Coordinates of C-alpha atoms and ligand atoms in Angstrom, one line a residue:
X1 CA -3.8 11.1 -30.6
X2 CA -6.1 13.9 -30.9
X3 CA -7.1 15.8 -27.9
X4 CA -10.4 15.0 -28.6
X5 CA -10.7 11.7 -28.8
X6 CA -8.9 11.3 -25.2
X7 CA -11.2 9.5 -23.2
X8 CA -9.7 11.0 -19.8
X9 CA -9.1 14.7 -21.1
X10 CA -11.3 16.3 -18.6
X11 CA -9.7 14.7 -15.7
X12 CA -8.4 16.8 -12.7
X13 CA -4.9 17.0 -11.4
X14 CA -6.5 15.5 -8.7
X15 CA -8.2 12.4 -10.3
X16 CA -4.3 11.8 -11.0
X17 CA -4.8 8.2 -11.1
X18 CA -6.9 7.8 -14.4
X19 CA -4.7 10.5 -15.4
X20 CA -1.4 8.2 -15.1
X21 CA -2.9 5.8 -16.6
X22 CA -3.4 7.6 -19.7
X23 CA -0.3 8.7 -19.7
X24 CA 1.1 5.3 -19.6
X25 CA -0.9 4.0 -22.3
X26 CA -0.3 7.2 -25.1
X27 CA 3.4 7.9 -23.5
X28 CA 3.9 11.8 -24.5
X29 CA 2.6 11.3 -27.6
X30 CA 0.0 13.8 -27.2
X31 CA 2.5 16.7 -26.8
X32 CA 3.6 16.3 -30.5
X33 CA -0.1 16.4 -31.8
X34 CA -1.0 19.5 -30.2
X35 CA 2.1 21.1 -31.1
X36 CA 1.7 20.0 -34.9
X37 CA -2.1 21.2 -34.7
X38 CA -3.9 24.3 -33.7
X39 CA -3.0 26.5 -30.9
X40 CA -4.1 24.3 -27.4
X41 CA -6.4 26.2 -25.4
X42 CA -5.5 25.0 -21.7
X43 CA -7.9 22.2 -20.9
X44 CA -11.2 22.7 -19.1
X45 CA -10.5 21.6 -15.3
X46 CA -14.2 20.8 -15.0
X47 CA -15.6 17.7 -15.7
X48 CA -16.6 14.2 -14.2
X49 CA -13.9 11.6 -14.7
X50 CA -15.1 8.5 -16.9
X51 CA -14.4 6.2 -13.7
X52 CA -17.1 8.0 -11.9
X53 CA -19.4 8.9 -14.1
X54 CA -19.8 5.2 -15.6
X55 CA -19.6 3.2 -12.3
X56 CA -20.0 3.8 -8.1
X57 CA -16.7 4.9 -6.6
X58 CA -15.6 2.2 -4.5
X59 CA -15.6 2.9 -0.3
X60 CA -12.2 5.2 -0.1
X61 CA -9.5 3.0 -0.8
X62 CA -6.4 4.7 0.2
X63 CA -4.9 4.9 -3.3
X64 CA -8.4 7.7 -3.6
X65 CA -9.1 7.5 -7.1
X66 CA -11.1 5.2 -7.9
X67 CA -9.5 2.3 -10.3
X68 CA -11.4 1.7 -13.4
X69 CA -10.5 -1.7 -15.8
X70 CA -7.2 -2.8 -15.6
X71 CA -4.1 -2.0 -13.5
X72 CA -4.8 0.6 -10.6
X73 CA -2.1 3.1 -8.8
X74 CA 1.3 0.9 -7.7
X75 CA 1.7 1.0 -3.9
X76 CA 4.8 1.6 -2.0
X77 CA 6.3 -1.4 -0.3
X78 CA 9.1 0.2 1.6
X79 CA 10.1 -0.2 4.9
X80 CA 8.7 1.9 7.1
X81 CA 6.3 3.6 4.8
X82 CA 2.7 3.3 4.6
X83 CA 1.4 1.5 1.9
X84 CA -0.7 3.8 0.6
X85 CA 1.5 5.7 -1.1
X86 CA 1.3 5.3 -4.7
X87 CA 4.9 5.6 -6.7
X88 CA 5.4 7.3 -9.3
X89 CA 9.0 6.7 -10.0
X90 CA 11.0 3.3 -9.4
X91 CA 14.7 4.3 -10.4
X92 CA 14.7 6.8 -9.0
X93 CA 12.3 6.0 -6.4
X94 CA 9.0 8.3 -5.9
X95 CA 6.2 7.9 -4.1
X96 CA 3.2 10.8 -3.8
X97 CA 0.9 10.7 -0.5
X98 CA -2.8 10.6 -1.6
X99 CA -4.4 13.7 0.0
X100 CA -6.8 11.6 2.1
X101 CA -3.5 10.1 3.8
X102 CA -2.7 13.7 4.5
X103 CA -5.2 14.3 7.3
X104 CA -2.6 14.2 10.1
X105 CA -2.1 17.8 11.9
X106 CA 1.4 16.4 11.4
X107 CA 2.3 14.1 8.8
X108 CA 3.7 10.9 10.2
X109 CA 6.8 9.7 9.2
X110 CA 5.4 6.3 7.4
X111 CA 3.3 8.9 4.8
X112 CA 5.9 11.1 4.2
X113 CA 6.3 11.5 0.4
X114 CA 9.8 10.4 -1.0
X115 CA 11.2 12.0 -3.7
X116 CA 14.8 10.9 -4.9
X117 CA 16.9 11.9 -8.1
X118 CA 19.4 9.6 -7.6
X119 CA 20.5 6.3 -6.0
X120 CA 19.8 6.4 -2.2
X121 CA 22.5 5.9 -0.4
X122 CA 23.2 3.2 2.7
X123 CA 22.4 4.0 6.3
X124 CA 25.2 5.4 8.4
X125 CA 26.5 3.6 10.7
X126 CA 27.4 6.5 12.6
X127 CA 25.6 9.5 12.6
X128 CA 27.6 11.8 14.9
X129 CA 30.3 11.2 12.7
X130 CA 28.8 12.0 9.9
X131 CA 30.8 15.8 8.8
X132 CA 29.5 18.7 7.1
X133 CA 31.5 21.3 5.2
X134 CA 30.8 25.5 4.7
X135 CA 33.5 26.8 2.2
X136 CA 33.6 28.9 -0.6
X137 CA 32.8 32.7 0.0
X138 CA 33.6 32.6 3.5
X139 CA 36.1 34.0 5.9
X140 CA 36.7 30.9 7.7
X141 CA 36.1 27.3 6.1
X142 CA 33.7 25.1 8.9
X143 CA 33.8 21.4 9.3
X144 CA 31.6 20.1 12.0
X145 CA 30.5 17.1 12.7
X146 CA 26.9 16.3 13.4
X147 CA 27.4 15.3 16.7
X148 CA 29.0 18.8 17.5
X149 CA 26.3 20.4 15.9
X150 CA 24.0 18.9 18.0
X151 CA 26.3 19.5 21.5
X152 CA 27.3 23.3 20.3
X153 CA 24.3 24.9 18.7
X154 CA 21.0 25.7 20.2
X155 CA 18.6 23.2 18.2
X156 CA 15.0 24.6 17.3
X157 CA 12.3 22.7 16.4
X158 CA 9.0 23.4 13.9
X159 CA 6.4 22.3 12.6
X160 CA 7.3 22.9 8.4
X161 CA 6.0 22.3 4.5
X162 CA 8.5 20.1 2.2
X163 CA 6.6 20.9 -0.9
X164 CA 8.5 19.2 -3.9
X165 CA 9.0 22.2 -6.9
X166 CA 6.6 19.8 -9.3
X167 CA 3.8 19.7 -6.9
X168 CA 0.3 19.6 -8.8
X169 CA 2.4 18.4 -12.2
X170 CA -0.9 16.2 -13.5
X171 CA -2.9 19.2 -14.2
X172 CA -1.3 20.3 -16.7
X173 CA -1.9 19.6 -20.3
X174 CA -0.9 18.9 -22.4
X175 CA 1.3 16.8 -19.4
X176 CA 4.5 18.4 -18.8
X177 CA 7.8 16.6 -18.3
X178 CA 8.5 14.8 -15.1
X179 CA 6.7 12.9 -12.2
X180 CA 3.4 13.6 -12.2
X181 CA 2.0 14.7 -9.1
X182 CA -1.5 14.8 -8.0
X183 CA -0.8 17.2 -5.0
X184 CA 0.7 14.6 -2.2
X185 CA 3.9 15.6 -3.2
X186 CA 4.0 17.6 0.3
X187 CA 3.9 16.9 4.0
X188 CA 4.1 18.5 7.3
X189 CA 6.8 17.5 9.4
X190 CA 8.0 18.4 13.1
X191 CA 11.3 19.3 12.0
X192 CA 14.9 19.8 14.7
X193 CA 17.9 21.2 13.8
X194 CA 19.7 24.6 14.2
X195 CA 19.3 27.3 11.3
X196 CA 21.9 27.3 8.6
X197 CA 22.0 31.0 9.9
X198 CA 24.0 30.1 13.0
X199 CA 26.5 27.9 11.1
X200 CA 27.0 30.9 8.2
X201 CA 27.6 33.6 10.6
X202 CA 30.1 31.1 12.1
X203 CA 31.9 31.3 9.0
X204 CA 31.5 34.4 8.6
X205 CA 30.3 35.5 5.3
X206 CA 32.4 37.6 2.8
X207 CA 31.2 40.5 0.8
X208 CA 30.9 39.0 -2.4
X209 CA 28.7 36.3 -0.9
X210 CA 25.3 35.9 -2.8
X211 CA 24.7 32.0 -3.3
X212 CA 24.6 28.8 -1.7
X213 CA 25.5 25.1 -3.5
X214 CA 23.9 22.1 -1.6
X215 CA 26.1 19.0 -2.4
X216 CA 25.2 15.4 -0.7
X217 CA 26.2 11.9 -0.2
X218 CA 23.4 10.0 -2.7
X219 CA 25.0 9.2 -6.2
X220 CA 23.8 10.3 -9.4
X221 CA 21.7 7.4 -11.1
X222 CA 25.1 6.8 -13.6
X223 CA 26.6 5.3 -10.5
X224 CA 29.4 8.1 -11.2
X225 CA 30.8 9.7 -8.5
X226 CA 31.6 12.8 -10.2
X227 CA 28.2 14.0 -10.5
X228 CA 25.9 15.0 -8.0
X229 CA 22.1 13.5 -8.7
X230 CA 21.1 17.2 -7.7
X231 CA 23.2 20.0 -6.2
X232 CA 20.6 23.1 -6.2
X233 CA 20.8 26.3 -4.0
X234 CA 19.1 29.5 -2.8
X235 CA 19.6 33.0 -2.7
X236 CA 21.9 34.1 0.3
X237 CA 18.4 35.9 1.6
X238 CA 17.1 33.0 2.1
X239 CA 19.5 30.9 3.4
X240 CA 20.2 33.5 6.3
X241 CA 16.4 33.3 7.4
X242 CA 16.1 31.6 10.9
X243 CA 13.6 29.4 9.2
X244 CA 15.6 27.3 6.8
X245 CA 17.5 24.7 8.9
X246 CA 20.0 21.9 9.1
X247 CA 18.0 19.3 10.6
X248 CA 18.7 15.6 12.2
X249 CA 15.2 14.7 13.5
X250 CA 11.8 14.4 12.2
X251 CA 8.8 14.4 14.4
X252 CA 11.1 13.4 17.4
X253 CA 12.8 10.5 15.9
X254 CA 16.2 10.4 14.3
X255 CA 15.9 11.8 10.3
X256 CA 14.9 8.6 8.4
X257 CA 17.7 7.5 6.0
X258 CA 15.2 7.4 2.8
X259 CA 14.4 11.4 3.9
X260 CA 17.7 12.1 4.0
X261 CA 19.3 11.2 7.3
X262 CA 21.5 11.6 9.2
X263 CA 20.7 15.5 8.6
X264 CA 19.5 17.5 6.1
X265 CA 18.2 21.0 4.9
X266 CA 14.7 22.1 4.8
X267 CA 14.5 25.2 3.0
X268 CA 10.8 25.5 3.7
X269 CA 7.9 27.2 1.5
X270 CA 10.3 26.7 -1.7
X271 CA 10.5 23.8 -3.9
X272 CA 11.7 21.2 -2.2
X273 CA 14.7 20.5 -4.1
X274 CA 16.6 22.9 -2.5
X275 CA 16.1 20.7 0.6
X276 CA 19.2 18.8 0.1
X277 CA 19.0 15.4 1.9
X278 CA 22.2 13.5 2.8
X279 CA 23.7 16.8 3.3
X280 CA 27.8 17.2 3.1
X281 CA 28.7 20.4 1.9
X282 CA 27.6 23.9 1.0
X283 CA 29.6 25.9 -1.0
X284 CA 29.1 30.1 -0.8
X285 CA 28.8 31.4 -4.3
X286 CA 29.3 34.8 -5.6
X287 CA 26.4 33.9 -8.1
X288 CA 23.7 32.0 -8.7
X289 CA 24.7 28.1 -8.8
X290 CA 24.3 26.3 -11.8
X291 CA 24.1 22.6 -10.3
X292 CA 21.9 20.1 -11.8
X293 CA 18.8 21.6 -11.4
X294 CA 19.7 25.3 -11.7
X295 CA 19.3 25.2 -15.5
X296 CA 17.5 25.1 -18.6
X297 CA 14.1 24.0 -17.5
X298 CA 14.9 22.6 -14.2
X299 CA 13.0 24.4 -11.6
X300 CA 13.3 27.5 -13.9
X301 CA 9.5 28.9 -14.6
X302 CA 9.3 31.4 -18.0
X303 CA 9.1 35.3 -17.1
X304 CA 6.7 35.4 -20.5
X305 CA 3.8 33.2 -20.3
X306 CA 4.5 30.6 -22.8
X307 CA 2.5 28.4 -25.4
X308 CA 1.2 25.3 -24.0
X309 CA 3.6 22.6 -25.5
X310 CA 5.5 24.8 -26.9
X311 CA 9.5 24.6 -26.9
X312 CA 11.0 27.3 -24.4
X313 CA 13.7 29.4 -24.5
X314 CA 15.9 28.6 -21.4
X315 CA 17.6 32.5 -21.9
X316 CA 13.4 33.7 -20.4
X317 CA 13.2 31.2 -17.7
X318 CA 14.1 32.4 -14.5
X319 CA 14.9 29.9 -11.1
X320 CA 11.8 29.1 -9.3
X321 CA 11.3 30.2 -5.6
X322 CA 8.6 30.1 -3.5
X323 CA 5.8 27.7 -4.0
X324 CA 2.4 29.0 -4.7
X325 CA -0.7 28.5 -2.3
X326 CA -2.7 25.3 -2.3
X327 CA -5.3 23.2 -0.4
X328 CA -6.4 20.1 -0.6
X329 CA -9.1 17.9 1.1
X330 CA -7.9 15.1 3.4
X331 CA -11.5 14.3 4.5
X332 CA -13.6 12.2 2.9
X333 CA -11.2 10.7 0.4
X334 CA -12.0 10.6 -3.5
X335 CA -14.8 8.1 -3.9
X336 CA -16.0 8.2 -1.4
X337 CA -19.8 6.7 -0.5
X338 CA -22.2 8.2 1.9
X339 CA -25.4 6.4 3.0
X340 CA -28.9 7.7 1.3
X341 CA -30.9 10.4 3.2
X342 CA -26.9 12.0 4.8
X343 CA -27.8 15.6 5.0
X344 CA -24.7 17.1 5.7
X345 CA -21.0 16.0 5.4
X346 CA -17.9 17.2 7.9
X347 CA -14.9 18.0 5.3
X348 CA -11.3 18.4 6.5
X349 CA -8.2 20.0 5.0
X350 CA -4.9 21.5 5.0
X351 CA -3.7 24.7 2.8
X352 CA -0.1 26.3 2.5
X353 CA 0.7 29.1 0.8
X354 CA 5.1 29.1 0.1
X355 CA 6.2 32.0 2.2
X356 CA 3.2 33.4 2.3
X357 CA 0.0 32.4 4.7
X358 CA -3.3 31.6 3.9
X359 CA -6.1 33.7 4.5
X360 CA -9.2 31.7 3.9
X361 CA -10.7 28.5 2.6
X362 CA -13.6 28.0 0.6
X363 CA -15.3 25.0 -0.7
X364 CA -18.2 24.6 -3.7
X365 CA -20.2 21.9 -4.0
X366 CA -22.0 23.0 -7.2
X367 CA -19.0 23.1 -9.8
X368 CA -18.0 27.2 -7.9
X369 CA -21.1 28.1 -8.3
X370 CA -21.7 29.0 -4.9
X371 CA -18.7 29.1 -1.9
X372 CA -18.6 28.1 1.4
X373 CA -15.9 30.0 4.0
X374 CA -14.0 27.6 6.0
X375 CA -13.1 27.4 9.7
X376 CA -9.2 28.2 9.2
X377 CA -6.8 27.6 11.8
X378 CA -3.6 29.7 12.2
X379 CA -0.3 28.1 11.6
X380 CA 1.9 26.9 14.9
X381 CA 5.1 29.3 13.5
X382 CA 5.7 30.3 10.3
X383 CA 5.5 27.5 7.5
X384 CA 3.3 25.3 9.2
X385 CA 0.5 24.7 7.5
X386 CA -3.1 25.7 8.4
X387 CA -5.6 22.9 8.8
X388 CA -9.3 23.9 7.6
X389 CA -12.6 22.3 8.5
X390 CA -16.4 22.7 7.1
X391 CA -19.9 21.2 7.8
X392 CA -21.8 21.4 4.1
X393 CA -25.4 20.7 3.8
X394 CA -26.0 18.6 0.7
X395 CA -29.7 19.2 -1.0
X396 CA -30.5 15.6 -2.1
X397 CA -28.7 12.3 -2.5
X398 CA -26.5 11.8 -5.9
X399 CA -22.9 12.7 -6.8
X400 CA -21.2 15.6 -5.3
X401 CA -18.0 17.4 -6.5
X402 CA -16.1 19.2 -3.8
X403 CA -14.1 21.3 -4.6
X404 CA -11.5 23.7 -2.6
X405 CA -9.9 26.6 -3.4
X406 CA -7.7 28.6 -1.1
X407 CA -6.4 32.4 -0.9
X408 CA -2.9 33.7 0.0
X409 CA -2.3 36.4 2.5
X410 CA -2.0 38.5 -1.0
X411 CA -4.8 37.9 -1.9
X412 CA -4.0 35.1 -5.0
X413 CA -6.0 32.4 -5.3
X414 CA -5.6 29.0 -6.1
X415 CA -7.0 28.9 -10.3
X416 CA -9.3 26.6 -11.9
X417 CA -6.5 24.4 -14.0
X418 CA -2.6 24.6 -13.8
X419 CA -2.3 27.4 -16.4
X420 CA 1.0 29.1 -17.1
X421 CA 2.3 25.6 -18.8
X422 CA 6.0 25.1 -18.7
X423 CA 7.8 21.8 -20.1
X424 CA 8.8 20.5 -16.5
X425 CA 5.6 21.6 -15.0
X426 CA 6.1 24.1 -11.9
X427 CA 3.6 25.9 -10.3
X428 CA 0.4 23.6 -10.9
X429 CA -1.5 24.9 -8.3
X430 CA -5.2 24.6 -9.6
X431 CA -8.4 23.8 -6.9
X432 CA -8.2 20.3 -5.5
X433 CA -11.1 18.9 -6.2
X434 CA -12.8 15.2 -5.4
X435 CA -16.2 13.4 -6.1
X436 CA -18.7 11.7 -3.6
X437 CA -21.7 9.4 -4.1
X438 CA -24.5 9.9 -1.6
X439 CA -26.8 7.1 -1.9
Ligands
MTE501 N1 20.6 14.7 -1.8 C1 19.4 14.8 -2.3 N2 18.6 15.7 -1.8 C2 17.3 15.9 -2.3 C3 16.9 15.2 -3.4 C4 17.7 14.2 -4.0 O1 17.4 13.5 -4.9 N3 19.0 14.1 -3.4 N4 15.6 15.4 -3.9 C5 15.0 16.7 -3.5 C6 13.6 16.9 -3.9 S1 13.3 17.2 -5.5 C7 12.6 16.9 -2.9 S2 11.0 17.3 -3.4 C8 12.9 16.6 -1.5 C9 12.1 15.4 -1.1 O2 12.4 15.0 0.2 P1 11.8 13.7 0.8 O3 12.1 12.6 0.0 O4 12.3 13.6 2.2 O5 10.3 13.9 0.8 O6 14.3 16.3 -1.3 C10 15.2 17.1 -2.1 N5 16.5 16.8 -1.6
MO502 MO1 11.1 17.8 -5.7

């Protein structure tokens, strides 16, 4: 299909849901047209979607986007979880929180994104039981159960980001490989544990250590027990920070088996693959791991800006780390209707920024014309994220885009569009952005 003949091609990452549906219906056809054509320019982020422009949003629905003809977003039914959450994956199963159901200073439990690579495995029976192993590029090997972790360790608790790596996917085009993420592929959890610090010094690292290798319990989708679904890892830098923790409860309640429970990492502000659930083992490596997804394409970004659509050279790519800042807009949702005459409208939000903080909010209700500074709160600790609120003044009745952009504590802001297109589609980071009718 052409590019311009795609009714949907001006569609945000976050009107996501028109967005999937195109993908459904033209599968990745696209990618080979552009390829086989001109030189893509990356597609304009502006734009109203066709589902808005040709009919009233309906009154926030908790899938956001508003459903034109035919099937809308599927909806989770999972015990335990809210069923807003739209899936994006059945084998394995994902599901993606729709940024209105974000608008928790803590994300509950029940909208808690999931996102699996392989088969998830069957609740323990016995949790204390359950044993973790350090070995590798240590002086002395560690087995400890979870129950002695939690009796022997100081256990900290904080209020963190999981960010999954292909956050913001759908904004890329042409679409990149993978799930396709609006940008509810994050949450903010009260997380309890003790830092992977504590049980590394207990080993006691050896010189040549540089690496760590995160293997777990869930089996790969084959069903074979050889390979591990994922088995990332992070640079000895990072797994020594205080921050990045083996934890066993989420917002005061025993880690949920579907978020990996009994216990888990949380290697916060970087992609959260490196979060391994189900944990069992980590290995110390005297380089960087190359588990699946350490390679190729697989969380690896390009060090050259690449063609969009083009075919990469794994030998540029380098592992992706920190995730880069975003916001989004948890109140009103997408589609949402306002009474004729409202004057002003109270907007709510959360921003992150990966390791870094945010240091200010703004919001346009004119396409970015003109910016509005946000009230910005400060993060509880270090990788929290920073709720935002405004009061904007609307001129007349009619439709209103809002849009958010937020800036890092370097000063980077979050861009127009996902640029810097890679085939599995890291770093999509462009302004959330949502439409409401007034009147
Ligand atoms: N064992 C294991 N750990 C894993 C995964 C997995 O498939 N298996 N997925 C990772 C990815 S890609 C992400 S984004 C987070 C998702 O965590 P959640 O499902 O609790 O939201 O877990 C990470 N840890
Ligand atoms: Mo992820």
């Amino acid at each position: 299909m052409e590019r311009g003949t795609r009714p949907n091609a001006a569609d945000g990452n976050n009107f996501s849901t028109s967005r999937r549906r195109l993908l459904a219906s033209s599968g990745l056809a696209a990618i080979g047209a552009v390829m086989g054509g001109a030189m893509p320019l990356t597609r304009n982020g502006a734009g109203i979607p066709q589902a808005h422009a040709q009919a009233a949003p309906p009154a926030a629905p908790p899938s956001a986007a508003a459903p034109a003809a035919g099937k809308g977003p599927q909806h989770l039914k999972y015990p335990g979880k809210h069923e807003g959450l739209v899936v994006l994956g059945e084998k394995p199963l994902v599901a993606e929180t729709p940024e209105s159901l974000l608008d928790d200073d803590t994300t509950p439990i029940d909208k808690f994104y999931i996102r699996n690579n392989g088969q998830i495995p069957e609740e323990t029976k016995n949790p204390d039981a359950w044993k973790i192993t350090i070995d590798g590029e240590v002086n002395n090997k560690v087995e400890i159960t979870l129950g002695e972790l939690k009796s022997k360790y100081k256990a900290v608790t904080r209020r963190m980001v999981l960010e999954c790596g292909g956050n913001g996917r759908a904004g890329f085009s042409p679409p990149a490989r993978g799930n396709q993420w609006g940008n509810g592929g994050a949450g903010c959890a009260e997380w309890t544990g003790v830092p992977l610090a504590d049980l590394l010094k207990k080993a006691g690292l050896k010189p040549s250590a540089k690496y760590t290798a995160h293997y777990a319990a869930d089996l790969h989708l084959s069903g074979d027990p050889s390979k591990p679904s994922i088995s990332r890892g992070v640079r000895l830098e990072k797994a020594m920070d205080p921050n990045t923790m083996i934890v066993w409860a989420m917002n005061g309640q025993p880690l949920p088996n579907i978020h990996g429970g009994p216990v888990r990492l949380v290697v916060p502000g970087w992609s959260g693959s490196a979060s391994q659930k189900w944990l069992t083992r980590i290995t110390i490596r005297d380089r960087e791991h190359d588990g699946p997804g350490m390679t190729e394409f697989s969380y690896r970004t390009p060090i050259k800006p690449m063609v969009p659509g083009g075919k990469g050279d794994p030998a540029n790519f380098r592992i992706l780390e920190s995730m880069p800042v975003r916001s989004i807009i948890t109140n009103p949702a997408n589609g949402a209707k306002f009474a004729a005459g409202t004057k002003e409208l109270k907007l709510r939000g959360a921003s992150w920024a990966g390791d870094l903080t945010v240091k200010q909010v703004d919001v346009s209700l004119d396409f970015g014309a003109n910016w509005q500074r946000t009230t910005l709160e400060k993060p509880k600790n270090k990788y929290d994220w920073q709720r935002w609120t405004a009061t904007v003044k609307l001129p007349t009745d009619g439709y209103f885009e809002i849009w958010a952009r937020a800036t890092d504590s370097k000063g980077a802001m979050q861009p127009h569009l996902a640029g810097f297109w890679n085939p599995q589609g890291y770093g999509g980071n462009a302004m959330h952005r949502i439409a409401v009718l007034v009147g």
